[in-house]
Every structure is written in structure tokens, then in C-alpha cells.
């Protein structure tokens, strides 16, 4: 996958993305110039590109649905039309507690 800067003002953002990728240990990540861009993608033109050979494009809806299925199979409940107003850490309680709290995250809404 190439992320290409075609305007000079895009180069600092591309370099920042490169640095963030290095910090996150993205494998094979490198910056390439116009000649290498054209070698990889003959019809692509740019000033600088971020080459990420192990990055792919995913169908995020499918990824989210897979997470949702795993979450529900683990006993979780998914709410829609639920405007989140706050997320906070809770003190984890024992399995025999009245509220049955097993996970230390509380998600609140206006209700």
C-alpha cells in the first residue's frame, strides 16, 4: 500500500504518519521518492510516499461485526441508539456481588 503526498503541504503529515508507524513497529515501512513510486505503481505520481507493504485495506464493517459476534458469544450485550456520555473505570467486584460486575469499565448515557 502506498500513501502518496502529491502536494508539498502533505509531506509533513506523511512524515508524521511514518514516525507513528515506526513507533508502532509497522513492518517494512519506508518513505520513497518519485522514482520508486513510479516503479511500484506506474500510473501513480507523487512527491513522496509511505510504502507499507504489509498493510491492507479491510472492510471495517465486517471487522466490527466479527468483534460484535465475539463479544456477544462471550456474554456481552450490544446497545444501539445509546449516546455515550462517559466511560470510566470501576472497581472490579467479586462474582458474588449484587451488581454482578465482572469487568472494570462503566459506560454511561443520559438515562
C-alpha atoms as a printed R data frame, in Angstrom:
    type eleno elety resid chain resno       x       y       z
1   ATOM     1    CA   UNK     A     1   0.000   0.000   0.000
2   ATOM     2    CA   UNK     A     2   1.291   3.448  -0.887
3   ATOM     3    CA   UNK     A     3   0.129   6.619   0.820
4   ATOM     4    CA   UNK     A     4   1.188   9.376  -1.532
5   ATOM     5    CA   UNK     A     5   1.835  13.081  -0.963
6   ATOM     6    CA   UNK     A     6   1.012  14.968  -4.146
7   ATOM     7    CA   UNK     A     7   1.296  18.485  -2.663
8   ATOM     8    CA   UNK     A     8   4.211  19.926  -0.678
9   ATOM     9    CA   UNK     A     9   1.966  20.729   2.315
10  ATOM    10    CA   UNK     A    10   1.109  16.999   2.631
11  ATOM    11    CA   UNK     A    11   4.725  15.955   3.232
12  ATOM    12    CA   UNK     A    12   4.917  16.867   6.959
13  ATOM    13    CA   UNK     A    13   1.747  14.855   7.663
14  ATOM    14    CA   UNK     A    14   3.135  11.915   5.692
15  ATOM    15    CA   UNK     A    15   6.384  12.054   7.667
16  ATOM    16    CA   UNK     A    16   4.424  12.210  10.939
17  ATOM    17    CA   UNK     A    17   2.456   9.138   9.849
18  ATOM    18    CA   UNK     A    18   5.751   7.408   9.044
19  ATOM    19    CA   UNK     A    19   7.133   8.224  12.506
20  ATOM    20    CA   UNK     A    20   3.953   6.963  14.177
21  ATOM    21    CA   UNK     A    21   4.198   3.752  12.143
22  ATOM    22    CA   UNK     A    22   7.785   3.232  13.269
23  ATOM    23    CA   UNK     A    23   6.767   3.777  16.903
24  ATOM    24    CA   UNK     A    24   4.060   1.116  16.446
25  ATOM    25    CA   UNK     A    25   6.504  -1.337  14.839
26  ATOM    26    CA   UNK     A    26   4.754  -1.474  11.458
27  ATOM    27    CA   UNK     A    27   6.875  -3.946   9.469
28  ATOM    28    CA   UNK     A    28   8.604  -2.926   6.228
29  ATOM    29    CA   UNK     A    29   7.570   0.724   6.451
30  ATOM    30    CA   UNK     A    30   9.650   3.182   4.413
31  ATOM    31    CA   UNK     A    31   9.468   6.552   2.687
32  ATOM    32    CA   UNK     A    32  10.082   6.501  -1.060
33  ATOM    33    CA   UNK     A    33  10.592   9.204  -3.675
34  ATOM    34    CA   UNK     A    34   9.018   9.830  -7.095
35  ATOM    35    CA   UNK     A    35  11.140   7.255  -8.952
36  ATOM    36    CA   UNK     A    36  10.309   4.419  -6.526
37  ATOM    37    CA   UNK     A    37   6.635   5.443  -6.510
38  ATOM    38    CA   UNK     A    38   6.501   5.026 -10.274
39  ATOM    39    CA   UNK     A    39   8.355   1.704 -10.115
40  ATOM    40    CA   UNK     A    40   5.770   0.325  -7.668
41  ATOM    41    CA   UNK     A    41   2.723   1.952  -9.279
42  ATOM    42    CA   UNK     A    42   3.409   3.012 -12.885
43  ATOM    43    CA   UNK     A    43   0.346   5.278 -13.130
44  ATOM    44    CA   UNK     A    44   0.887   6.977  -9.763
45  ATOM    45    CA   UNK     A    45   2.670  10.319  -9.419
46  ATOM    46    CA   UNK     A    46   3.735  11.977  -6.190
47  ATOM    47    CA   UNK     A    47   6.427  13.875  -4.342
48  ATOM    48    CA   UNK     A    48   6.885  11.374  -1.532
49  ATOM    49    CA   UNK     A    49   5.112   8.204  -0.483
50  ATOM    50    CA   UNK     A    50   4.848   5.983   2.523
51  ATOM    51    CA   UNK     A    51   5.335   2.390   1.392
52  ATOM    52    CA   UNK     A    52   3.669  -0.084   3.732
53  ATOM    53    CA   UNK     A    53   3.984  -3.497   2.074
54  ATOM    54    CA   UNK     A    54   2.191  -5.410   4.837
55  ATOM    55    CA   UNK     A    55  -0.763  -3.050   5.159
56  ATOM    56    CA   UNK     A    56  -4.074  -3.876   3.572
57  ATOM    57    CA   UNK     A    57  -7.466  -2.358   3.117
58  ATOM    58    CA   UNK     A    58 -10.139  -4.029   5.194
59  ATOM    59    CA   UNK     A    59 -13.894  -3.962   5.266
60  ATOM    60    CA   UNK     A    60 -14.287  -2.284   8.662
61  ATOM    61    CA   UNK     A    61 -17.986  -3.155   8.832
62  ATOM    62    CA   UNK     A    62 -17.058  -6.827   8.590
63  ATOM    63    CA   UNK     A    63 -14.333  -6.408  11.242
64  ATOM    64    CA   UNK     A    64 -16.779  -4.656  13.607
65  ATOM    65    CA   UNK     A    65 -19.408  -7.354  13.038
66  ATOM    66    CA   UNK     A    66 -16.844 -10.034  13.852
67  ATOM    67    CA   UNK     A    67 -15.893  -8.229  17.091
68  ATOM    68    CA   UNK     A    68 -19.598  -7.893  17.915
69  ATOM    69    CA   UNK     A    69 -20.157 -11.624  17.414
70  ATOM    70    CA   UNK     A    70 -17.185 -12.493  19.651
71  ATOM    71    CA   UNK     A    71 -18.415 -10.030  22.284
72  ATOM    72    CA   UNK     A    72 -21.943 -11.451  22.260
73  ATOM    73    CA   UNK     A    73 -20.675 -15.036  22.405
74  ATOM    74    CA   UNK     A    74 -18.683 -14.025  25.495
75  ATOM    75    CA   UNK     A    75 -21.914 -12.819  27.136
76  ATOM    76    CA   UNK     A    76 -21.799  -9.159  26.156
77  ATOM    77    CA   UNK     A    77 -24.786  -7.063  25.166
78  ATOM    78    CA   UNK     A    78 -24.677  -4.550  22.317
79  ATOM    79    CA   UNK     A    79 -26.871  -1.484  22.552
80  ATOM    80    CA   UNK     A    80 -27.711   0.740  19.607
81  ATOM    81    CA   UNK     A    81 -29.156   4.258  19.788
82  ATOM    82    CA   UNK     A    82 -27.197   4.676  23.029
83  ATOM    83    CA   UNK     A    83 -25.435   8.031  23.215
84  ATOM    84    CA   UNK     A    84 -22.367   7.580  25.391
85  ATOM    85    CA   UNK     A    85 -21.756  10.485  27.770
86  ATOM    86    CA   UNK     A    86 -18.961   8.988  29.865
87  ATOM    87    CA   UNK     A    87 -16.670   5.968  30.116
88  ATOM    88    CA   UNK     A    88 -14.982   5.321  33.445
89  ATOM    89    CA   UNK     A    89 -13.044   2.667  35.277
90  ATOM    90    CA   UNK     A    90 -14.901   0.897  38.077
91  ATOM    91    CA   UNK     A    91 -13.598  -1.082  40.991
92  ATOM    92    CA   UNK     A    92 -13.813  -4.721  39.990
93  ATOM    93    CA   UNK     A    93 -16.216  -6.624  42.191
94  ATOM    94    CA   UNK     A    94 -16.334 -10.272  43.118
95  ATOM    95    CA   UNK     A    95 -18.553 -12.706  41.144
96  ATOM    96    CA   UNK     A    96 -20.971 -12.931  44.080
97  ATOM    97    CA   UNK     A    97 -21.517  -9.152  44.249
98  ATOM    98    CA   UNK     A    98 -25.044  -7.795  43.957
99  ATOM    99    CA   UNK     A    99 -24.388  -5.948  40.718
100 ATOM   100    CA   UNK     A   100 -22.573  -8.907  39.150
101 ATOM   101    CA   UNK     A   101 -19.875  -6.556  37.847
102 ATOM   102    CA   UNK     A   102 -17.101  -8.596  36.241
103 ATOM   103    CA   UNK     A   103 -15.311  -6.003  34.124
104 ATOM   104    CA   UNK     A   104 -13.980  -2.675  35.418
105 ATOM   105    CA   UNK     A   105 -15.468  -0.382  32.760
106 ATOM   106    CA   UNK     A   106 -18.690   1.562  33.117
107 ATOM   107    CA   UNK     A   107 -20.297   3.145  30.051
108 ATOM   108    CA   UNK     A   108 -22.908   5.775  30.879
109 ATOM   109    CA   UNK     A   109 -25.542   7.598  28.874
110 ATOM   110    CA   UNK     A   110 -28.003  10.413  29.643
111 ATOM   111    CA   UNK     A   111 -30.532   7.975  31.129
